[in-house]
mmCIF file with all atom_site columns, C-alpha atoms in Angstrom:
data_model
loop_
_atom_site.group_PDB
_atom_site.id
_atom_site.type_symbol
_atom_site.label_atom_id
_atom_site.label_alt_id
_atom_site.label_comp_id
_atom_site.label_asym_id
_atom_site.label_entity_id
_atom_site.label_seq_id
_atom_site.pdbx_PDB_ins_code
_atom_site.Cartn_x
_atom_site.Cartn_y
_atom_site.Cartn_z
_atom_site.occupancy
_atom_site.B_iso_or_equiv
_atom_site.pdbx_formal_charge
_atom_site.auth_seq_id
_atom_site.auth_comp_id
_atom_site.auth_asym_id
_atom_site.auth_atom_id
_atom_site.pdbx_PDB_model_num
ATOM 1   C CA . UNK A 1 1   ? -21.193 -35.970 -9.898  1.00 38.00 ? 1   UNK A CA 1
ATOM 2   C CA . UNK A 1 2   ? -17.576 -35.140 -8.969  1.00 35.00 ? 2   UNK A CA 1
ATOM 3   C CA . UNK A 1 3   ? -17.021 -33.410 -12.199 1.00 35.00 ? 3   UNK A CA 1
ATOM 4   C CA . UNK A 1 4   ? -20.234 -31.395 -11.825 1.00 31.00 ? 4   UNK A CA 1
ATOM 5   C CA . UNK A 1 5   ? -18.308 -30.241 -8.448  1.00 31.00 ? 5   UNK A CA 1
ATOM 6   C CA . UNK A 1 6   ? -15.236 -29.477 -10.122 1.00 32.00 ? 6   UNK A CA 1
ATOM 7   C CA . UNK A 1 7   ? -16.784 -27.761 -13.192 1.00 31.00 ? 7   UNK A CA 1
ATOM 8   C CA . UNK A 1 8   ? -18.404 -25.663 -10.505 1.00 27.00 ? 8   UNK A CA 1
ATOM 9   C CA . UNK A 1 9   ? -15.568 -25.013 -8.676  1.00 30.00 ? 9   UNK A CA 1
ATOM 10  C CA . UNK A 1 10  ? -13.535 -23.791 -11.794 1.00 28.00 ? 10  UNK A CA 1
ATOM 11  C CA . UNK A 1 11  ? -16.340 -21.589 -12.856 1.00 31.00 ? 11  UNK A CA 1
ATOM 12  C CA . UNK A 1 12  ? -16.422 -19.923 -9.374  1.00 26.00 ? 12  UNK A CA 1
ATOM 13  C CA . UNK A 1 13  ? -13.144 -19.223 -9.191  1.00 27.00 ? 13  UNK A CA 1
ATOM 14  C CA . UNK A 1 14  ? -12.548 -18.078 -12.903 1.00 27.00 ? 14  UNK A CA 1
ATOM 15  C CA . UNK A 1 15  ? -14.855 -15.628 -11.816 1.00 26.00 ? 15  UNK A CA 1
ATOM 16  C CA . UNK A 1 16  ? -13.316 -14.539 -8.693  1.00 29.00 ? 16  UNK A CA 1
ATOM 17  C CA . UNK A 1 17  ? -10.529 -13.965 -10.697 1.00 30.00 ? 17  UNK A CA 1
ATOM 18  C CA . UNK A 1 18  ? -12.253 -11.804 -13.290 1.00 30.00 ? 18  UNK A CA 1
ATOM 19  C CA . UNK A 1 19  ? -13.779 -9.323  -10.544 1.00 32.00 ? 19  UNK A CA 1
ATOM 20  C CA . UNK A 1 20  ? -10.746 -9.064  -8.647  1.00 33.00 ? 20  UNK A CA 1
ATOM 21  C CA . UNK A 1 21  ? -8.748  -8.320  -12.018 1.00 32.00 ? 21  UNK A CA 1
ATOM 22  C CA . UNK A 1 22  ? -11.360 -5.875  -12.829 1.00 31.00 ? 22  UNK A CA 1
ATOM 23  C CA . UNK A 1 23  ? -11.460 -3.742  -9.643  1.00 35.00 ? 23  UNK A CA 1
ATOM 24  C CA . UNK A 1 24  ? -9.902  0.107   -10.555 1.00 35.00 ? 24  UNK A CA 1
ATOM 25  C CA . UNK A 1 25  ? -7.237  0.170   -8.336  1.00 50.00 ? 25  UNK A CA 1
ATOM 26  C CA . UNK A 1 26  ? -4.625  -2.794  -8.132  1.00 76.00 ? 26  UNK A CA 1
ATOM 27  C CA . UNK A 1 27  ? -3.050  -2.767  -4.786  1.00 80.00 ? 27  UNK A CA 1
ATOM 28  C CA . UNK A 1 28  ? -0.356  -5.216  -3.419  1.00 83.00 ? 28  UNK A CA 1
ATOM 29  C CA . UNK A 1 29  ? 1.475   -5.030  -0.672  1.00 86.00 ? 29  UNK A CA 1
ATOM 30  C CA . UNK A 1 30  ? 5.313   -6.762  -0.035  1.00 89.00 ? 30  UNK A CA 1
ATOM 31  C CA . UNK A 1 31  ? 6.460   -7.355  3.859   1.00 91.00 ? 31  UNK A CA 1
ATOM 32  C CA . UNK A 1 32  ? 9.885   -8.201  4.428   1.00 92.00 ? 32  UNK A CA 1
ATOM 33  C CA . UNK A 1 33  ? 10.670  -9.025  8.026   1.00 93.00 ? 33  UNK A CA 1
ATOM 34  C CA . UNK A 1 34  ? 13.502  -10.117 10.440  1.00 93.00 ? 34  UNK A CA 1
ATOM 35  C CA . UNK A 1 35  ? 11.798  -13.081 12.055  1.00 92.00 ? 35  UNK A CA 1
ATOM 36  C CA . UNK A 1 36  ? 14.917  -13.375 14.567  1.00 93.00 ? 36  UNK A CA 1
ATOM 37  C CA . UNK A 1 37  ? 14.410  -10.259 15.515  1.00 94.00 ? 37  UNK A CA 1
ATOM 38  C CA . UNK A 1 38  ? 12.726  -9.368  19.420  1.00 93.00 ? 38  UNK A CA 1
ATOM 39  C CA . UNK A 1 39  ? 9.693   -7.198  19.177  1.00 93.00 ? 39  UNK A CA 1
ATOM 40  C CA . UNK A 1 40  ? 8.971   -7.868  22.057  1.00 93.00 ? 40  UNK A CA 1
ATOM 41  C CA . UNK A 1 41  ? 11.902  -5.348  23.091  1.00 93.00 ? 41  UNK A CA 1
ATOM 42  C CA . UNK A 1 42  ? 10.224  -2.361  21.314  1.00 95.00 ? 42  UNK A CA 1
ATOM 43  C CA . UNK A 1 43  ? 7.749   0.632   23.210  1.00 95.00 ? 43  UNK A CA 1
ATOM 44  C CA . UNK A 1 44  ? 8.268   3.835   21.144  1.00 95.00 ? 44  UNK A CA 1
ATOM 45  C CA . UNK A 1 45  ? 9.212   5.064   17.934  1.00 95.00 ? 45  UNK A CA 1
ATOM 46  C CA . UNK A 1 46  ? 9.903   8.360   15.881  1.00 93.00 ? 46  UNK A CA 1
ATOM 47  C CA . UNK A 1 47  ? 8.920   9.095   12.420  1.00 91.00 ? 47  UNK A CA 1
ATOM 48  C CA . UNK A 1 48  ? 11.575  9.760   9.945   1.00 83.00 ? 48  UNK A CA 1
ATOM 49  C CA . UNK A 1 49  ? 10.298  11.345  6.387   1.00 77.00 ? 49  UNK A CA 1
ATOM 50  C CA . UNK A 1 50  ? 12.618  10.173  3.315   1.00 76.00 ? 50  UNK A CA 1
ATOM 51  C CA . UNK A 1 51  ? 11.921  10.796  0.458   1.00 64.00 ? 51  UNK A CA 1
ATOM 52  C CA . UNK A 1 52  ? 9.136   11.930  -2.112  1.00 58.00 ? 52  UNK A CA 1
ATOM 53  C CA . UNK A 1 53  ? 9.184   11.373  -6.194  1.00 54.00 ? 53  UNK A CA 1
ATOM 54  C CA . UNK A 1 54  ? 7.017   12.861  -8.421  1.00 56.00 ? 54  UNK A CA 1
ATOM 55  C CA . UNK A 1 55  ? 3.504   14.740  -7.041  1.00 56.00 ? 55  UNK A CA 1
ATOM 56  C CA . UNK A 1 56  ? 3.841   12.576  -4.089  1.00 59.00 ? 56  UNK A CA 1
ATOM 57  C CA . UNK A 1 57  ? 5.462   15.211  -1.158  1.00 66.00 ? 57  UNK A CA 1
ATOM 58  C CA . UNK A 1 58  ? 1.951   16.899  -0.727  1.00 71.00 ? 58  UNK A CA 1
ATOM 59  C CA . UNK A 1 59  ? 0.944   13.754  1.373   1.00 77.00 ? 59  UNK A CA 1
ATOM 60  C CA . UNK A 1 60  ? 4.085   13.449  3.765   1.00 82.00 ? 60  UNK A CA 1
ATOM 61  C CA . UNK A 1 61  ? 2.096   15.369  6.353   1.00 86.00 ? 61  UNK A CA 1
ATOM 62  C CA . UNK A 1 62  ? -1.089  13.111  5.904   1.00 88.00 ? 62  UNK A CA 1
ATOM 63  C CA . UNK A 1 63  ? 1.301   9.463   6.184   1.00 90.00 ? 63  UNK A CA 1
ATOM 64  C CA . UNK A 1 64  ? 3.011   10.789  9.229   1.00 90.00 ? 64  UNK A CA 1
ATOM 65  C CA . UNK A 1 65  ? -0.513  11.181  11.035  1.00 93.00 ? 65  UNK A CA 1
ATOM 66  C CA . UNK A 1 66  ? -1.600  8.024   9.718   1.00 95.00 ? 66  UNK A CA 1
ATOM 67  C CA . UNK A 1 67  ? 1.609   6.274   11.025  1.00 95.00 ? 67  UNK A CA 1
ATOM 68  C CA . UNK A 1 68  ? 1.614   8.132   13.996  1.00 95.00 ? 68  UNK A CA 1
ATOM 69  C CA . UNK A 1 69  ? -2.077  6.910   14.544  1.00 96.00 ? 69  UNK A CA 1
ATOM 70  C CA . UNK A 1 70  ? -1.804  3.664   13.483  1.00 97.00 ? 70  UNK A CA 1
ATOM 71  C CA . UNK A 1 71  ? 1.229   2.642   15.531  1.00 97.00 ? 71  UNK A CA 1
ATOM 72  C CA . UNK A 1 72  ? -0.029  3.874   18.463  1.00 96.00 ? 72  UNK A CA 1
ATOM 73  C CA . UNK A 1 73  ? -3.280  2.116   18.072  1.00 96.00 ? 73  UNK A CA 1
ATOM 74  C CA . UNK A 1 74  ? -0.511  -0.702  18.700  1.00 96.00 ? 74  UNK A CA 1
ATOM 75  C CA . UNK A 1 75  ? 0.254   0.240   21.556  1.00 96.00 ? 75  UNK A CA 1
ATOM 76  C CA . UNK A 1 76  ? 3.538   1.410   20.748  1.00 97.00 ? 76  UNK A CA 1
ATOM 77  C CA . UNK A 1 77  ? 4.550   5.215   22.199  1.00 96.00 ? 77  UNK A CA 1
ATOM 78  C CA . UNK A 1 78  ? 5.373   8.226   19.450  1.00 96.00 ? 78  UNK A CA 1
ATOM 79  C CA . UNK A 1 79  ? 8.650   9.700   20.793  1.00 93.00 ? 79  UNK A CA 1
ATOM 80  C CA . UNK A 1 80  ? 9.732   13.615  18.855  1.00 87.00 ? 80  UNK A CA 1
ATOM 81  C CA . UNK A 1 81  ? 13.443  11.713  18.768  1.00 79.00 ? 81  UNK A CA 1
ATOM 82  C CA . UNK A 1 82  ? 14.934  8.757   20.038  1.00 83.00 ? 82  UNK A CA 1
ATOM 83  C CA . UNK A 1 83  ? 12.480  5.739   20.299  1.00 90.00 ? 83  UNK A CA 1
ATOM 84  C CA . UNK A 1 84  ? 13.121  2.248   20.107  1.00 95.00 ? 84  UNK A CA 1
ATOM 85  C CA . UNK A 1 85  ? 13.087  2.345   16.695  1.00 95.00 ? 85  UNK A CA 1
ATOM 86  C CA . UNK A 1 86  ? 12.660  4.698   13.622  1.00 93.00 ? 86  UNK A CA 1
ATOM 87  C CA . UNK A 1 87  ? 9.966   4.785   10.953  1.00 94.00 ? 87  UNK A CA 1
ATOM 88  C CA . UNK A 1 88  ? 11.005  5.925   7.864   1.00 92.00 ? 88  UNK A CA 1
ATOM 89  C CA . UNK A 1 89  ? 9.084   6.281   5.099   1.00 90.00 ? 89  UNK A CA 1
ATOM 90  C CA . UNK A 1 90  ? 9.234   7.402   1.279   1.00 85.00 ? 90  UNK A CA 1
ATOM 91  C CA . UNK A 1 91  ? 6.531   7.469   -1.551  1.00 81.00 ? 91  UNK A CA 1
ATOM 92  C CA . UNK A 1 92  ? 6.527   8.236   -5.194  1.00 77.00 ? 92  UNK A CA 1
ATOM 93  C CA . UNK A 1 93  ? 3.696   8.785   -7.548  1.00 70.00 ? 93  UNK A CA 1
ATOM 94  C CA . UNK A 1 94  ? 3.819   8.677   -11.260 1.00 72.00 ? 94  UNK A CA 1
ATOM 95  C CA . UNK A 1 95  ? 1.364   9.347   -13.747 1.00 70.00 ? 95  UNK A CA 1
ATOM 96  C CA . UNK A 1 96  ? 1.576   7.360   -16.654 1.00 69.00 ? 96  UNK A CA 1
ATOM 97  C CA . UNK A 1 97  ? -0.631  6.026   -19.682 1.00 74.00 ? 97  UNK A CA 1
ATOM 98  C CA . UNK A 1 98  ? -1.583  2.464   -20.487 1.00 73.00 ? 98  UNK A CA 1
ATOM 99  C CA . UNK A 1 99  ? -3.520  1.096   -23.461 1.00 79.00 ? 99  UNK A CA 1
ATOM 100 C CA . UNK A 1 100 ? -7.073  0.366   -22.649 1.00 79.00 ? 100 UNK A CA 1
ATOM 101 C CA . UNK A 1 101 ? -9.330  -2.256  -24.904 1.00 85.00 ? 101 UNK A CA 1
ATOM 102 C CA . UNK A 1 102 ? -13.383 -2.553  -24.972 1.00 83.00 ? 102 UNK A CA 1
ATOM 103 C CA . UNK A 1 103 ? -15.313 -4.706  -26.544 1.00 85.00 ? 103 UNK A CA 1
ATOM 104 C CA . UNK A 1 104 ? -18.271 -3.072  -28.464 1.00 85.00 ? 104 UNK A CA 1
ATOM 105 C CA . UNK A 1 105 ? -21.514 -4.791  -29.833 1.00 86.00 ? 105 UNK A CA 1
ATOM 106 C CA . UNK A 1 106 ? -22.901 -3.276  -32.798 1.00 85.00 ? 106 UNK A CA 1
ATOM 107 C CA . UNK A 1 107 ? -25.319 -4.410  -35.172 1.00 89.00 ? 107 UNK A CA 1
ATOM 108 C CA . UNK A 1 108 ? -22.631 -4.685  -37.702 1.00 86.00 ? 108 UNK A CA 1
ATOM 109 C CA . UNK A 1 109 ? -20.966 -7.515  -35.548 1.00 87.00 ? 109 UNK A CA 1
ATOM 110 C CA . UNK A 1 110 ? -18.638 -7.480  -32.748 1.00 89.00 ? 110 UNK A CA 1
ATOM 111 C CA . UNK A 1 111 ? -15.862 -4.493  -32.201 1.00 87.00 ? 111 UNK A CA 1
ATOM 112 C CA . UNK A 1 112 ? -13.050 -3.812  -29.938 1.00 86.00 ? 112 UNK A CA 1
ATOM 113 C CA . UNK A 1 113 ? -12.096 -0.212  -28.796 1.00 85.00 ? 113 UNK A CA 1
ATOM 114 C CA . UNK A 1 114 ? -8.600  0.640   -28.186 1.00 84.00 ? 114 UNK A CA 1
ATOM 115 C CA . UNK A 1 115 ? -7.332  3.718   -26.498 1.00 80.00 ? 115 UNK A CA 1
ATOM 116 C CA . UNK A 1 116 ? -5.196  5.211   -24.275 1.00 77.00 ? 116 UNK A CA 1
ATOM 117 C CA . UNK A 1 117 ? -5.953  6.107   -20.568 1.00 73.00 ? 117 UNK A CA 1
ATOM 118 C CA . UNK A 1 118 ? -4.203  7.958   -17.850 1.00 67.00 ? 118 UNK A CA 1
ATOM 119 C CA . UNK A 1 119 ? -3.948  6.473   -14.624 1.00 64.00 ? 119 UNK A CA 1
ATOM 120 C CA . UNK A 1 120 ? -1.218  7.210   -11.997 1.00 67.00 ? 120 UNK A CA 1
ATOM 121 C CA . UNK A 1 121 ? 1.111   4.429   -10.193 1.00 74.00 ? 121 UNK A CA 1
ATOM 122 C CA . UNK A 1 122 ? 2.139   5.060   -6.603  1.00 79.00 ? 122 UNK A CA 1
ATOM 123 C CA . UNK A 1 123 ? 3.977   3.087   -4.004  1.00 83.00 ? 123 UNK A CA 1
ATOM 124 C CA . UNK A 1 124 ? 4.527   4.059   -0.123  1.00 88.00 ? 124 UNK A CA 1
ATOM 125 C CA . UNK A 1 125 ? 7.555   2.365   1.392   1.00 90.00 ? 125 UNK A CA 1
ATOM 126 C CA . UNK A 1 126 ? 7.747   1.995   5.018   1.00 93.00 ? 126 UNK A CA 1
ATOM 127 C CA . UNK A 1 127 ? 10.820  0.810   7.533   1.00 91.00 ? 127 UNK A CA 1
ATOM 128 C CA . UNK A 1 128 ? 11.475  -0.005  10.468  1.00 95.00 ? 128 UNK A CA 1
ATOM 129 C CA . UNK A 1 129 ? 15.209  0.419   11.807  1.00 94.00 ? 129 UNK A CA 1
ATOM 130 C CA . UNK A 1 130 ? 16.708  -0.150  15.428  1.00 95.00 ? 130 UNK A CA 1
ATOM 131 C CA . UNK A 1 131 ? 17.489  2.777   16.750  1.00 93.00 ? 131 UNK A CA 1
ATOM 132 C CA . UNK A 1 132 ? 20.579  1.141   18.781  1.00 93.00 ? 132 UNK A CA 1
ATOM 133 C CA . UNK A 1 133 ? 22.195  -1.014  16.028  1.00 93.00 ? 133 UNK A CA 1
ATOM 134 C CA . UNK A 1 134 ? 20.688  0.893   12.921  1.00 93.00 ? 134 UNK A CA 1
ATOM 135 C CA . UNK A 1 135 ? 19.308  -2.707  11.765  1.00 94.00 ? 135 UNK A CA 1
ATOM 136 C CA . UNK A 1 136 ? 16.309  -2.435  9.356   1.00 94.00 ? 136 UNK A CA 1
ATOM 137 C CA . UNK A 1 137 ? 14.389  -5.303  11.035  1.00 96.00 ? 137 UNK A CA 1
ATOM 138 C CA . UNK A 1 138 ? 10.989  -4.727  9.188   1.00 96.00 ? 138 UNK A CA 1
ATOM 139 C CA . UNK A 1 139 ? 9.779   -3.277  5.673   1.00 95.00 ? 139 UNK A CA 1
ATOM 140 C CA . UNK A 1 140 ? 6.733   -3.322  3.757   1.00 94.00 ? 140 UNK A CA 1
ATOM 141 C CA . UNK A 1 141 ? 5.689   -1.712  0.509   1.00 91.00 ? 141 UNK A CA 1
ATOM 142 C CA . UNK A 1 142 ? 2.044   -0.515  -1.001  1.00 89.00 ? 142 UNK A CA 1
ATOM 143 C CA . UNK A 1 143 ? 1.966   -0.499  -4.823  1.00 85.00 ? 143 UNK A CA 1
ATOM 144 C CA . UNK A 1 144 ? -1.197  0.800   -6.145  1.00 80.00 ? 144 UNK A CA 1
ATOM 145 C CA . UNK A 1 145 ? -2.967  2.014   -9.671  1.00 72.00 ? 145 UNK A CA 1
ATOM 146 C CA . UNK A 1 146 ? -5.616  4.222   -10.021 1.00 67.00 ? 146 UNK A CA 1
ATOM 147 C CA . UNK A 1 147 ? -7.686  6.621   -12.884 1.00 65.00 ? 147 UNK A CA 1
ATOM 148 C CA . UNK A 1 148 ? -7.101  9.935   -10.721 1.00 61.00 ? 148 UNK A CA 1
ATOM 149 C CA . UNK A 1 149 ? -5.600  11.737  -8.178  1.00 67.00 ? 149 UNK A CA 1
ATOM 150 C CA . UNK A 1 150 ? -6.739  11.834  -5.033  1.00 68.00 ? 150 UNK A CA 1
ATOM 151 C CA . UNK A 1 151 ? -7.117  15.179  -3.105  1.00 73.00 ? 151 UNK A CA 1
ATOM 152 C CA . UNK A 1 152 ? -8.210  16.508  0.370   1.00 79.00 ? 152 UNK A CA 1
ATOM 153 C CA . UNK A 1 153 ? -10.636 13.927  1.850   1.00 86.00 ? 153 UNK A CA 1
ATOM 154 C CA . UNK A 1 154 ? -10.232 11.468  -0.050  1.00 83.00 ? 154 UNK A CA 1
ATOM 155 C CA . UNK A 1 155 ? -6.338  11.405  -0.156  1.00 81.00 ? 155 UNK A CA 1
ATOM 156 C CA . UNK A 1 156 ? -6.354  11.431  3.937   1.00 88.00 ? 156 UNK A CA 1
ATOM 157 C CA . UNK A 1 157 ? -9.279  8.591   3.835   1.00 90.00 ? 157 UNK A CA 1
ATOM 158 C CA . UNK A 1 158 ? -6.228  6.935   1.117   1.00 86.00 ? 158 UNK A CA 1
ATOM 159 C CA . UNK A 1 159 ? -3.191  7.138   2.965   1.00 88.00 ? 159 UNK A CA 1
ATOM 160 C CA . UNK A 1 160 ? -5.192  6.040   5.983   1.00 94.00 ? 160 UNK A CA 1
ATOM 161 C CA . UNK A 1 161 ? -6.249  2.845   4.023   1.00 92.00 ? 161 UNK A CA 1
ATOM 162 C CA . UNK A 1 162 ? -2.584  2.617   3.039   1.00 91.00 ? 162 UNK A CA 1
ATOM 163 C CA . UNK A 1 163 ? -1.185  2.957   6.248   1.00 95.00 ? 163 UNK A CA 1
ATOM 164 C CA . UNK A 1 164 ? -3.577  0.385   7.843   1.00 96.00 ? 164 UNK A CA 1
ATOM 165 C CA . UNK A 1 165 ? -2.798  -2.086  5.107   1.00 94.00 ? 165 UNK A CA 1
ATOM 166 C CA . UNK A 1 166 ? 0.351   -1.987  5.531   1.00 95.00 ? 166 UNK A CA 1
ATOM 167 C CA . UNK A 1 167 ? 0.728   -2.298  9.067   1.00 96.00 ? 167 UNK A CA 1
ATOM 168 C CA . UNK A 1 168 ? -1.520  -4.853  9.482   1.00 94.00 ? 168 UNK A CA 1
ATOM 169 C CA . UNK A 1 169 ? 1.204   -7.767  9.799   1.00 91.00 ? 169 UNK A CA 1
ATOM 170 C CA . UNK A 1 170 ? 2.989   -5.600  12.524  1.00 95.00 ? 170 UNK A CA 1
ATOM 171 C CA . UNK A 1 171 ? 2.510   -6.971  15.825  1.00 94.00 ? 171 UNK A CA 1
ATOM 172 C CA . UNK A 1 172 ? 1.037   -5.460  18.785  1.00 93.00 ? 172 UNK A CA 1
ATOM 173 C CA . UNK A 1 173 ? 2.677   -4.206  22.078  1.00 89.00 ? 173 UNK A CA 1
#
């Protein structure tokens, strides 16, 4: 009976694993935070554009809503210059090709496809610095993959996403 279980349980999660890897866009995220640091300290911020490579500088406006938003969702208080701390943020977006295979059933007997796709890579970068002793005390990082680029609507509804994601391990005021 206990092998049934973990037969079972091996099954189930080989095919987590499958539908996760299958999913069109890969996104990961990578925090990197000063635990020793007081948060507890911090009320406002300002929002600091870096840098954009690529196609990527047509969303800077759309990520410094989101972060805006986001933030002070928080509870923490947008300042035009001079909060607690600084948000600074770059992005890049690449478009690349990657080889793509497909099995095919035919009558003849079993086939795989092989061809080359476009898809683009993009990462948004986010820190936080003290404004006071110019300390980067938190910084996370989106990578994501996708088929095509995102425009209007659904790049807002995208950077929102992003944004969320990535401040999602900030803490609250």
């Amino acid at each position: 009976m206990s092998n049934v279980w973990k037969s079972l349980a091996l099954g189930i999660s080989v095919l987590a694993a499958v539908g996760c890897s299958s999913t069109p866009n890969n996104v990961q995220t990578h925090v990197v935070a000063n635990t020793e640091y007081n948060y507890q300290q911090l009320g406002s911020f300002s929002i600091e554009p870096k840098q954009f490579v690529g196609a990527a500088s047509d969303a800077e406006p759309d990520i410094y809503e989101s972060v805006k938003d986001v933030l002070s969702r928080k509870g923490y208080q947008f300042s035009q210059a001079g909060g607690d701390f600084a948000v600074e943020f770059y992005a890049r977006r690449t478009e690349e090709k990657k080889m793509v295979m497909r099995p095919i059933a035919t009558p003849a007997g079993q086939f795989t496809e092989y061809r080359m796709e476009d898809f683009l890579k993009g990462a948004l970068v986010i820190h936080l610095r003290d404004t006071k002793t110019n300390e980067i005390f938190w910084k996370n990082t989106l990578s994501a993959e996708g088929k095509h680029r995102a425009q209007g609507e659904e790049l807002k509804k995208r950077i929102q996403y992003a944004v969320e994601r990535i401040f999602s391990s900030f803490p609250n005021k």
